[in-house]
Structures are given as C-alpha cells and as structure tokens.
PDB file of C-alpha atoms in Angstrom:
ATOM      1  CA  UNK A   1      58.005-125.984 108.816  1.00 73.00           C
ATOM      2  CA  UNK A   2      58.723-129.061 110.937  1.00 85.00           C
ATOM      3  CA  UNK A   3      61.908-129.758 112.690  1.00 90.00           C
ATOM      4  CA  UNK A   4      62.990-132.808 114.346  1.00 92.00           C
ATOM      5  CA  UNK A   5      64.246-132.443 117.902  1.00 91.00           C
ATOM      6  CA  UNK A   6      68.028-132.604 116.995  1.00 92.00           C
ATOM      7  CA  UNK A   7      67.502-130.017 114.236  1.00 92.00           C
ATOM      8  CA  UNK A   8      65.638-127.700 116.538  1.00 91.00           C
ATOM      9  CA  UNK A   9      68.165-128.140 119.457  1.00 91.00           C
ATOM     10  CA  UNK A  10      71.054-127.326 117.165  1.00 91.00           C
ATOM     11  CA  UNK A  11      69.255-124.312 115.798  1.00 90.00           C
ATOM     12  CA  UNK A  12      68.554-122.978 119.324  1.00 88.00           C
ATOM     13  CA  UNK A  13      71.990-123.831 120.766  1.00 87.00           C
ATOM     14  CA  UNK A  14      70.516-126.164 123.531  1.00 87.00           C
ATOM     15  CA  UNK A  15      70.831-129.894 124.008  1.00 89.00           C
ATOM     16  CA  UNK A  16      68.218-132.518 123.259  1.00 89.00           C
ATOM     17  CA  UNK A  17      68.135-133.345 126.864  1.00 88.00           C
ATOM     18  CA  UNK A  18      67.226-129.739 127.647  1.00 89.00           C
ATOM     19  CA  UNK A  19      64.205-129.923 125.265  1.00 90.00           C
ATOM     20  CA  UNK A  20      63.064-133.059 126.901  1.00 88.00           C
ATOM     21  CA  UNK A  21      63.206-131.522 130.299  1.00 87.00           C
ATOM     22  CA  UNK A  22      61.421-128.341 129.031  1.00 87.00           C
ATOM     23  CA  UNK A  23      58.701-130.653 127.663  1.00 87.00           C
ATOM     24  CA  UNK A  24      58.469-132.515 130.997  1.00 84.00           C
ATOM     25  CA  UNK A  25      57.975-129.353 133.029  1.00 82.00           C
ATOM     26  CA  UNK A  26      55.559-127.872 130.493  1.00 83.00           C
ATOM     27  CA  UNK A  27      57.795-124.858 129.588  1.00 86.00           C
ATOM     28  CA  UNK A  28      58.218-125.894 125.881  1.00 89.00           C
ATOM     29  CA  UNK A  29      56.079-128.725 124.624  1.00 89.00           C
ATOM     30  CA  UNK A  30      56.473-129.935 121.029  1.00 90.00           C
ATOM     31  CA  UNK A  31      53.389-129.047 118.900  1.00 87.00           C
ATOM     32  CA  UNK A  32      53.604-132.394 117.008  1.00 88.00           C
ATOM     33  CA  UNK A  33      54.497-135.869 118.422  1.00 87.00           C
ATOM     34  CA  UNK A  34      54.436-138.924 116.210  1.00 84.00           C
ATOM     35  CA  UNK A  35      52.155-141.431 117.917  1.00 81.00           C
ATOM     36  CA  UNK A  36      53.947-144.381 116.388  1.00 84.00           C
ATOM     37  CA  UNK A  37      57.519-143.656 117.266  1.00 84.00           C
ATOM     38  CA  UNK A  38      57.152-140.852 119.916  1.00 82.00           C
ATOM     39  CA  UNK A  39      59.450-138.426 117.783  1.00 87.00           C
ATOM     40  CA  UNK A  40      59.019-134.898 118.823  1.00 89.00           C
ATOM     41  CA  UNK A  41      58.650-132.173 116.038  1.00 91.00           C
ATOM     42  CA  UNK A  42      58.912-128.424 116.431  1.00 91.00           C
ATOM     43  CA  UNK A  43      57.835-125.388 114.302  1.00 90.00           C
ATOM     44  CA  UNK A  44      58.071-121.619 113.989  1.00 88.00           C
ATOM     45  CA  UNK A  45      55.846-121.032 117.085  1.00 87.00           C
ATOM     46  CA  UNK A  46      58.311-123.260 118.933  1.00 90.00           C
ATOM     47  CA  UNK A  47      61.124-120.955 117.848  1.00 89.00           C
ATOM     48  CA  UNK A  48      59.299-117.891 119.192  1.00 87.00           C
ATOM     49  CA  UNK A  49      58.625-119.515 122.410  1.00 88.00           C
ATOM     50  CA  UNK A  50      62.202-120.593 122.729  1.00 89.00           C
ATOM     51  CA  UNK A  51      63.357-117.023 121.902  1.00 87.00           C
ATOM     52  CA  UNK A  52      61.373-115.841 124.874  1.00 86.00           C
ATOM     53  CA  UNK A  53      62.772-118.524 127.172  1.00 88.00           C
ATOM     54  CA  UNK A  54      66.350-117.804 126.021  1.00 85.00           C
ATOM     55  CA  UNK A  55      65.998-114.129 126.678  1.00 83.00           C
ATOM     56  CA  UNK A  56      64.844-114.843 130.259  1.00 83.00           C
ATOM     57  CA  UNK A  57      67.645-117.523 130.760  1.00 83.00           C
ATOM     58  CA  UNK A  58      70.104-114.839 129.590  1.00 77.00           C
ATOM     59  CA  UNK A  59      68.898-112.541 132.325  1.00 75.00           C
ATOM     60  CA  UNK A  60      69.376-115.306 134.797  1.00 74.00           C
ATOM     61  CA  UNK A  61      65.712-116.023 135.606  1.00 78.00           C
ATOM     62  CA  UNK A  62      65.090-119.545 136.993  1.00 78.00           C
ATOM     63  CA  UNK A  63      63.059-121.944 134.993  1.00 81.00           C
ATOM     64  CA  UNK A  64      60.184-121.944 137.538  1.00 77.00           C
ATOM     65  CA  UNK A  65      59.869-118.171 137.219  1.00 78.00           C
ATOM     66  CA  UNK A  66      59.941-118.284 133.333  1.00 83.00           C
ATOM     67  CA  UNK A  67      57.180-120.895 133.380  1.00 83.00           C
ATOM     68  CA  UNK A  68      55.062-118.753 135.809  1.00 78.00           C
ATOM     69  CA  UNK A  69      55.496-115.687 133.648  1.00 81.00           C
ATOM     70  CA  UNK A  70      54.923-117.276 130.185  1.00 82.00           C
ATOM     71  CA  UNK A  71      51.910-119.358 131.543  1.00 76.00           C
ATOM     72  CA  UNK A  72      50.071-116.184 132.765  1.00 74.00           C
ATOM     73  CA  UNK A  73      46.886-115.383 130.942  1.00 67.00           C
ATOM     74  CA  UNK A  74      48.007-111.784 131.276  1.00 69.00           C
ATOM     75  CA  UNK A  75      51.464-112.180 129.694  1.00 75.00           C
ATOM     76  CA  UNK A  76      52.359-109.191 127.432  1.00 77.00           C
ATOM     77  CA  UNK A  77      55.061-110.260 125.034  1.00 77.00           C
ATOM     78  CA  UNK A  78      55.801-106.824 123.729  1.00 79.00           C
ATOM     79  CA  UNK A  79      56.123-105.366 127.211  1.00 78.00           C
ATOM     80  CA  UNK A  80      58.391-108.246 128.235  1.00 79.00           C
ATOM     81  CA  UNK A  81      60.621-107.716 125.283  1.00 80.00           C
ATOM     82  CA  UNK A  82      60.918-104.079 125.938  1.00 82.00           C
ATOM     83  CA  UNK A  83      62.060-104.812 129.590  1.00 78.00           C
ATOM     84  CA  UNK A  84      64.417-107.472 128.440  1.00 77.00           C
ATOM     85  CA  UNK A  85      66.045-105.219 125.938  1.00 82.00           C
ATOM     86  CA  UNK A  86      66.597-102.566 128.675  1.00 82.00           C
ATOM     87  CA  UNK A  87      68.308-105.331 130.953  1.00 80.00           C
ATOM     88  CA  UNK A  88      70.445-106.644 128.046  1.00 79.00           C
ATOM     89  CA  UNK A  89      71.626-103.130 127.252  1.00 84.00           C
ATOM     90  CA  UNK A  90      72.751-102.834 130.800  1.00 80.00           C
ATOM     91  CA  UNK A  91      74.416-106.266 130.516  1.00 78.00           C
ATOM     92  CA  UNK A  92      76.132-105.117 127.291  1.00 83.00           C
ATOM     93  CA  UNK A  93      77.658-102.012 128.913  1.00 80.00           C
ATOM     94  CA  UNK A  94      79.044-104.039 131.699  1.00 76.00           C
ATOM     95  CA  UNK A  95      80.785-106.368 129.179  1.00 80.00           C
ATOM     96  CA  UNK A  96      82.123-103.390 127.459  1.00 83.00           C
ATOM     97  CA  UNK A  97      83.605-102.126 130.643  1.00 78.00           C
ATOM     98  CA  UNK A  98      85.202-105.532 131.379  1.00 80.00           C
ATOM     99  CA  UNK A  99      86.772-105.546 127.844  1.00 82.00           C
ATOM    100  CA  UNK A 100      88.128-102.084 128.393  1.00 82.00           C
ATOM    101  CA  UNK A 101      89.341-103.204 131.709  1.00 79.00           C
ATOM    102  CA  UNK A 102      91.255-106.011 130.182  1.00 81.00           C
ATOM    103  CA  UNK A 103      92.918-103.642 127.622  1.00 79.00           C
ATOM    104  CA  UNK A 104      93.998-101.426 130.476  1.00 76.00           C
ATOM    105  CA  UNK A 105      95.295-104.383 132.459  1.00 74.00           C
ATOM    106  CA  UNK A 106      97.308-105.483 129.414  1.00 78.00           C
ATOM    107  CA  UNK A 107      98.988-102.103 129.516  1.00 78.00           C
ATOM    108  CA  UNK A 108      99.975-102.507 133.211  1.00 73.00           C
ATOM    109  CA  UNK A 109      96.964-100.417 134.550  1.00 67.00           C
ATOM    110  CA  UNK A 110      94.919-101.381 137.596  1.00 60.00           C
ATOM    111  CA  UNK A 111      91.267-100.947 136.615  1.00 59.00           C
ATOM    112  CA  UNK A 112      89.065 -99.928 139.400  1.00 56.00           C
ATOM    113  CA  UNK A 113      85.343-100.465 139.929  1.00 56.00           C
ATOM    114  CA  UNK A 114      85.150-102.643 136.878  1.00 56.00           C
ATOM    115  CA  UNK A 115      83.335-105.528 138.558  1.00 55.00           C
ATOM    116  CA  UNK A 116      80.587-103.470 140.141  1.00 59.00           C
ATOM    117  CA  UNK A 117      77.500-104.936 138.658  1.00 57.00           C
ATOM    118  CA  UNK A 118      75.059-103.294 141.064  1.00 65.00           C
ATOM    119  CA  UNK A 119      73.149-101.353 138.311  1.00 64.00           C
ATOM    120  CA  UNK A 120      72.344-104.400 136.196  1.00 60.00           C
ATOM    121  CA  UNK A 121      71.641-106.583 139.372  1.00 65.00           C
ATOM    122  CA  UNK A 122      69.356-104.029 140.769  1.00 69.00           C
ATOM    123  CA  UNK A 123      67.497-103.612 137.503  1.00 66.00           C
ATOM    124  CA  UNK A 124      67.173-107.377 137.030  1.00 62.00           C
ATOM    125  CA  UNK A 125      65.833-107.922 140.371  1.00 65.00           C
ATOM    126  CA  UNK A 126      63.249-105.086 140.067  1.00 66.00           C
ATOM    127  CA  UNK A 127      62.094-106.454 136.670  1.00 62.00           C
ATOM    128  CA  UNK A 128      61.909-110.024 138.134  1.00 63.00           C
ATOM    129  CA  UNK A 129      59.862-108.833 140.951  1.00 61.00           C
ATOM    130  CA  UNK A 130      57.567-106.801 138.671  1.00 61.00           C
ATOM    131  CA  UNK A 131      57.148-109.683 136.272  1.00 60.00           C
ATOM    132  CA  UNK A 132      56.270-112.205 138.929  1.00 58.00           C
ATOM    133  CA  UNK A 133      53.793-109.645 140.574  1.00 56.00           C
ATOM    134  CA  UNK A 134      52.159-108.969 137.150  1.00 56.00           C
ATOM    135  CA  UNK A 135      52.294-112.299 135.311  1.00 53.00           C
ATOM    136  CA  UNK A 136      53.477-115.033 137.846  1.00 54.00           C
ATOM    137  CA  UNK A 137      52.097-116.505 140.894  1.00 56.00           C
ATOM    138  CA  UNK A 138      48.542-115.667 140.024  1.00 61.00           C
ATOM    139  CA  UNK A 139      45.796-117.677 141.877  1.00 69.00           C
ATOM    140  CA  UNK A 140      44.690-119.103 138.393  1.00 69.00           C
ATOM    141  CA  UNK A 141      48.320-120.168 137.857  1.00 64.00           C
ATOM    142  CA  UNK A 142      48.598-121.791 141.241  1.00 70.00           C
ATOM    143  CA  UNK A 143      45.343-123.638 140.793  1.00 74.00           C
ATOM    144  CA  UNK A 144      46.369-124.874 137.374  1.00 74.00           C
ATOM    145  CA  UNK A 145      49.618-126.135 138.802  1.00 69.00           C
ATOM    146  CA  UNK A 146      47.937-127.975 141.443  1.00 75.00           C
ATOM    147  CA  UNK A 147      45.156-129.464 139.273  1.00 78.00           C
ATOM    148  CA  UNK A 148      47.631-130.595 136.463  1.00 78.00           C
ATOM    149  CA  UNK A 149      50.532-131.794 138.666  1.00 74.00           C
ATOM    150  CA  UNK A 150      49.410-135.337 138.498  1.00 78.00           C
ATOM    151  CA  UNK A 151      48.379-135.442 134.762  1.00 80.00           C
ATOM    152  CA  UNK A 152      49.925-138.287 132.848  1.00 82.00           C
ATOM    153  CA  UNK A 153      50.947-138.120 129.284  1.00 76.00           C
ATOM    154  CA  UNK A 154      47.720-139.814 128.375  1.00 82.00           C
ATOM    155  CA  UNK A 155      45.736-137.239 130.365  1.00 85.00           C
ATOM    156  CA  UNK A 156      47.480-134.395 128.806  1.00 83.00           C
ATOM    157  CA  UNK A 157      46.737-135.860 125.379  1.00 84.00           C
ATOM    158  CA  UNK A 158      42.986-136.311 126.226  1.00 89.00           C
ATOM    159  CA  UNK A 159      42.847-132.674 127.559  1.00 88.00           C
ATOM    160  CA  UNK A 160      44.566-131.299 124.497  1.00 86.00           C
ATOM    161  CA  UNK A 161      42.348-133.316 122.297  1.00 90.00           C
ATOM    162  CA  UNK A 162      39.389-131.934 124.040  1.00 92.00           C
ATOM    163  CA  UNK A 163      40.432-128.477 123.636  1.00 92.00           C
ATOM    164  CA  UNK A 164      41.019-128.952 119.913  1.00 91.00           C
ATOM    165  CA  UNK A 165      37.491-130.421 119.527  1.00 94.00           C
ATOM    166  CA  UNK A 166      36.002-127.344 120.973  1.00 95.00           C
ATOM    167  CA  UNK A 167      38.221-125.073 118.688  1.00 95.00           C
ATOM    168  CA  UNK A 168      37.039-127.227 115.787  1.00 95.00           C
ATOM    169  CA  UNK A 169      33.415-126.813 116.744  1.00 96.00           C
ATOM    170  CA  UNK A 170      34.031-122.922 116.715  1.00 96.00           C
ATOM    171  CA  UNK A 171      35.549-123.197 113.324  1.00 95.00           C
ATOM    172  CA  UNK A 172      32.381-125.279 112.107  1.00 96.00           C
ATOM    173  CA  UNK A 173      30.166-122.711 113.643  1.00 96.00           C
ATOM    174  CA  UNK A 174      31.759-119.870 111.776  1.00 95.00           C
ATOM    175  CA  UNK A 175      31.694-121.812 108.583  1.00 95.00           C
ATOM    176  CA  UNK A 176      28.046-122.385 108.942  1.00 95.00           C
ATOM    177  CA  UNK A 177      27.417-118.610 108.641  1.00 95.00           C
ATOM    178  CA  UNK A 178      26.775-117.954 112.357  1.00 94.00           C
ATOM    179  CA  UNK A 179      27.693-114.740 113.853  1.00 95.00           C
ATOM    180  CA  UNK A 180      29.623-114.282 117.163  1.00 95.00           C
ATOM    181  CA  UNK A 181      26.416-113.047 118.852  1.00 95.00           C
ATOM    182  CA  UNK A 182      24.466-115.960 117.863  1.00 95.00           C
ATOM    183  CA  UNK A 183      23.371-118.607 120.478  1.00 95.00           C
ATOM    184  CA  UNK A 184      25.242-121.272 118.876  1.00 95.00           C
ATOM    185  CA  UNK A 185      28.487-119.347 119.222  1.00 96.00           C
ATOM    186  CA  UNK A 186      27.705-118.062 122.664  1.00 96.00           C
ATOM    187  CA  UNK A 187      27.057-121.689 123.851  1.00 96.00           C
ATOM    188  CA  UNK A 188      30.432-122.724 122.644  1.00 96.00           C
ATOM    189  CA  UNK A 189      32.016-119.848 124.739  1.00 96.00           C
ATOM    190  CA  UNK A 190      30.278-121.225 127.767  1.00 96.00           C
ATOM    191  CA  UNK A 191      31.581-124.636 126.848  1.00 96.00           C
ATOM    192  CA  UNK A 192      35.067-123.388 126.421  1.00 95.00           C
ATOM    193  CA  UNK A 193      34.906-121.599 129.849  1.00 94.00           C
ATOM    194  CA  UNK A 194      33.738-124.671 131.519  1.00 95.00           C
ATOM    195  CA  UNK A 195      36.383-126.900 129.965  1.00 93.00           C
ATOM    196  CA  UNK A 196      39.035-124.590 131.178  1.00 92.00           C
ATOM    197  CA  UNK A 197      37.659-124.633 134.734  1.00 92.00           C
ATOM    198  CA  UNK A 198      37.341-128.387 134.650  1.00 93.00           C
ATOM    199  CA  UNK A 199      40.833-129.092 133.446  1.00 90.00           C
ATOM    200  CA  UNK A 200      42.998-126.090 134.503  1.00 86.00           C
ATOM    201  CA  UNK A 201      41.732-123.470 136.635  1.00 84.00           C
ATOM    202  CA  UNK A 202      38.591-121.437 137.648  1.00 88.00           C
ATOM    203  CA  UNK A 203      37.868-119.438 134.406  1.00 88.00           C
ATOM    204  CA  UNK A 204      36.176-116.269 135.459  1.00 89.00           C
ATOM    205  CA  UNK A 205      34.694-113.889 132.924  1.00 89.00           C
ATOM    206  CA  UNK A 206      37.579-111.620 133.555  1.00 85.00           C
ATOM    207  CA  UNK A 207      40.140-114.305 132.694  1.00 85.00           C
ATOM    208  CA  UNK A 208      38.136-115.535 129.858  1.00 89.00           C
ATOM    209  CA  UNK A 209      38.086-112.075 128.376  1.00 86.00           C
ATOM    210  CA  UNK A 210      41.852-111.749 128.736  1.00 81.00           C
ATOM    211  CA  UNK A 211      42.067-115.102 126.842  1.00 84.00           C
ATOM    212  CA  UNK A 212      39.958-113.928 124.060  1.00 86.00           C
ATOM    213  CA  UNK A 213      42.085-110.910 123.508  1.00 82.00           C
ATOM    214  CA  UNK A 214      45.166-113.025 123.608  1.00 77.00           C
ATOM    215  CA  UNK A 215      43.867-115.337 120.982  1.00 83.00           C
ATOM    216  CA  UNK A 216      44.172-112.655 118.303  1.00 82.00           C
ATOM    217  CA  UNK A 217      46.965-110.592 119.979  1.00 72.00           C
ATOM    218  CA  UNK A 218      49.551-113.351 120.174  1.00 68.00           C
ATOM    219  CA  UNK A 219      50.309-114.584 116.749  1.00 71.00           C
ATOM    220  CA  UNK A 220      51.349-117.984 118.168  1.00 69.00           C
ATOM    221  CA  UNK A 221      47.816-118.531 119.495  1.00 77.00           C
ATOM    222  CA  UNK A 222      46.090-117.029 116.456  1.00 82.00           C
ATOM    223  CA  UNK A 223      48.000-119.386 114.081  1.00 84.00           C
ATOM    224  CA  UNK A 224      47.311-122.455 116.200  1.00 84.00           C
ATOM    225  CA  UNK A 225      43.600-121.768 116.389  1.00 90.00           C
ATOM    226  CA  UNK A 226      43.355-120.873 112.757  1.00 91.00           C
ATOM    227  CA  UNK A 227      44.450-124.275 111.796  1.00 90.00           C
ATOM    228  CA  UNK A 228      40.910-125.316 112.374  1.00 93.00           C
ATOM    229  CA  UNK A 229      39.865-122.712 109.809  1.00 93.00           C
ATOM    230  CA  UNK A 230      41.035-119.300 108.774  1.00 92.00           C
ATOM    231  CA  UNK A 231      39.562-116.567 110.921  1.00 93.00           C
ATOM    232  CA  UNK A 232      38.599-118.857 113.697  1.00 95.00           C
ATOM    233  CA  UNK A 233      40.635-116.991 116.374  1.00 92.00           C
ATOM    234  CA  UNK A 234      38.943-113.791 115.299  1.00 93.00           C
ATOM    235  CA  UNK A 235      35.547-115.359 115.513  1.00 95.00           C
ATOM    236  CA  UNK A 236      36.304-116.864 119.010  1.00 95.00           C
ATOM    237  CA  UNK A 237      37.648-113.479 120.258  1.00 92.00           C
ATOM    238  CA  UNK A 238      34.494-111.646 119.074  1.00 94.00           C
ATOM    239  CA  UNK A 239      32.167-114.278 120.686  1.00 95.00           C
ATOM    240  CA  UNK A 240      34.146-114.166 124.051  1.00 94.00           C
ATOM    241  CA  UNK A 241      33.898-110.344 124.096  1.00 92.00           C
ATOM    242  CA  UNK A 242      30.030-110.405 123.578  1.00 94.00           C
ATOM    243  CA  UNK A 243      29.801-113.138 126.216  1.00 94.00           C
ATOM    244  CA  UNK A 244      31.734-111.342 128.948  1.00 91.00           C
ATOM    245  CA  UNK A 245      30.082-108.043 128.288  1.00 84.00           C
TER     246      UNK A 245
END
C-alpha cells in the first residue's frame, strides 16, 4: 500500500508540513520518493513508525528524545508500548477526574485536588529518564549524529543505495544455496559491519549482534530486508550471529 503525503497526513492527523519536518530531521523518512517529481510516498511501515511517534508525542516527549529512542539499536518496541500504556492509563484517570470535577462544579460544588497531576508527571519523567538511559544518548547514536549531520540529500541517497546493495548481495548469496556459516556469507557480514562503521558509527560486534536480532524481531526491518528476497532477514541474522560468536 502506497500513500501520497497528503493522504498519509490526513490518516495520521498531522499536517504535510509536519511530515516534511520529520523527514528533514530523520524521524520519519518516506520509504519511496519519486525521482522525477520528488513526491513522497508512505506505506504500512510508515504507519507503524508514526504510531510510535504519536504515542511519545501524546506523552509530551520532545522530538529530539523520540529520535534518540527510536534510533537506538537496542530499542525494544514491545517494552516501549507496555510503558506507554501504563502512562496513558494514568493520563486517562486524570481526564476522568477532570470530567467528574466539571460535573460537580455544574452542581455548584467546589472540587478539590482535581488538578493535581503529580502521579502522571512523576511516572512520565521516570519513564523518560529510563528510556533515555536505555535507548537514547548512546555513544553510537552520538557518533552517528555527528557523522551524518552534514549529509546532503544526495549523500543520504548514496548511503541508502549502498546499504540496499549489500542487502541485495545477501539475498543473492542465499539464493545461490550458501549457508550462513559459509565464507561467502561471513564476508558479507564483515562488509556490512564496515559499511555501518564508515557511514554511521563504530559498529562493534556487540552492536552488530543487536542489529542482527532486530532484523528479524522488528517486523518493519524484516519486511524491508525481505524485499530483496524472502527469508533474507533470517539469513542475515543467522550469519551475523555466527560471525559475532
């Protein structure tokens, strides 16, 4: 499913200008851009990403913090959703108190303590601190931010093209009948690790192992990689696991 930017914006309840800005800062980049007219197109994976962004925005997280968290190689989407649900439940309880207070005020009462939001604010701050400590502000992220800060649109296109070429090589390797343990697959893992180091951040074996797991654990990544061939994500993940061990 492909959606033009206006359709995607309307579906998500945000402005086109917001999507342009999210693209500029790297928070939500369109997976397809028409080279001839520059039109942006979004898909199901974009909706999943926007859902995560909107949850964090609803919890009053600044965009910089959201970008740090979602960009972390260690980001755990299920754990994030669990925490977000807890916070939204607290927010819901507060709204219900406010509605009850309005009903009481309409009857001439004077509701007390209604606007005390300490429980939610304390929980939100605690989660923000935990999320930043766990997923944001890593050395790898800081290095990536510094290295890619000056990338032009053309540079990003070259970098993304190079990454897709490596993924395509993995797909071809799998199609040839090679196993993840074979030298042909292992040399591609080494190539992938070096490419990430050259263009983003120092990709240690520990970070690489985490990326390998994410390629199959995160459906967004799996689907994107498997565009090059069904089962490519599993093949890469297995090869990375062998390489790192």
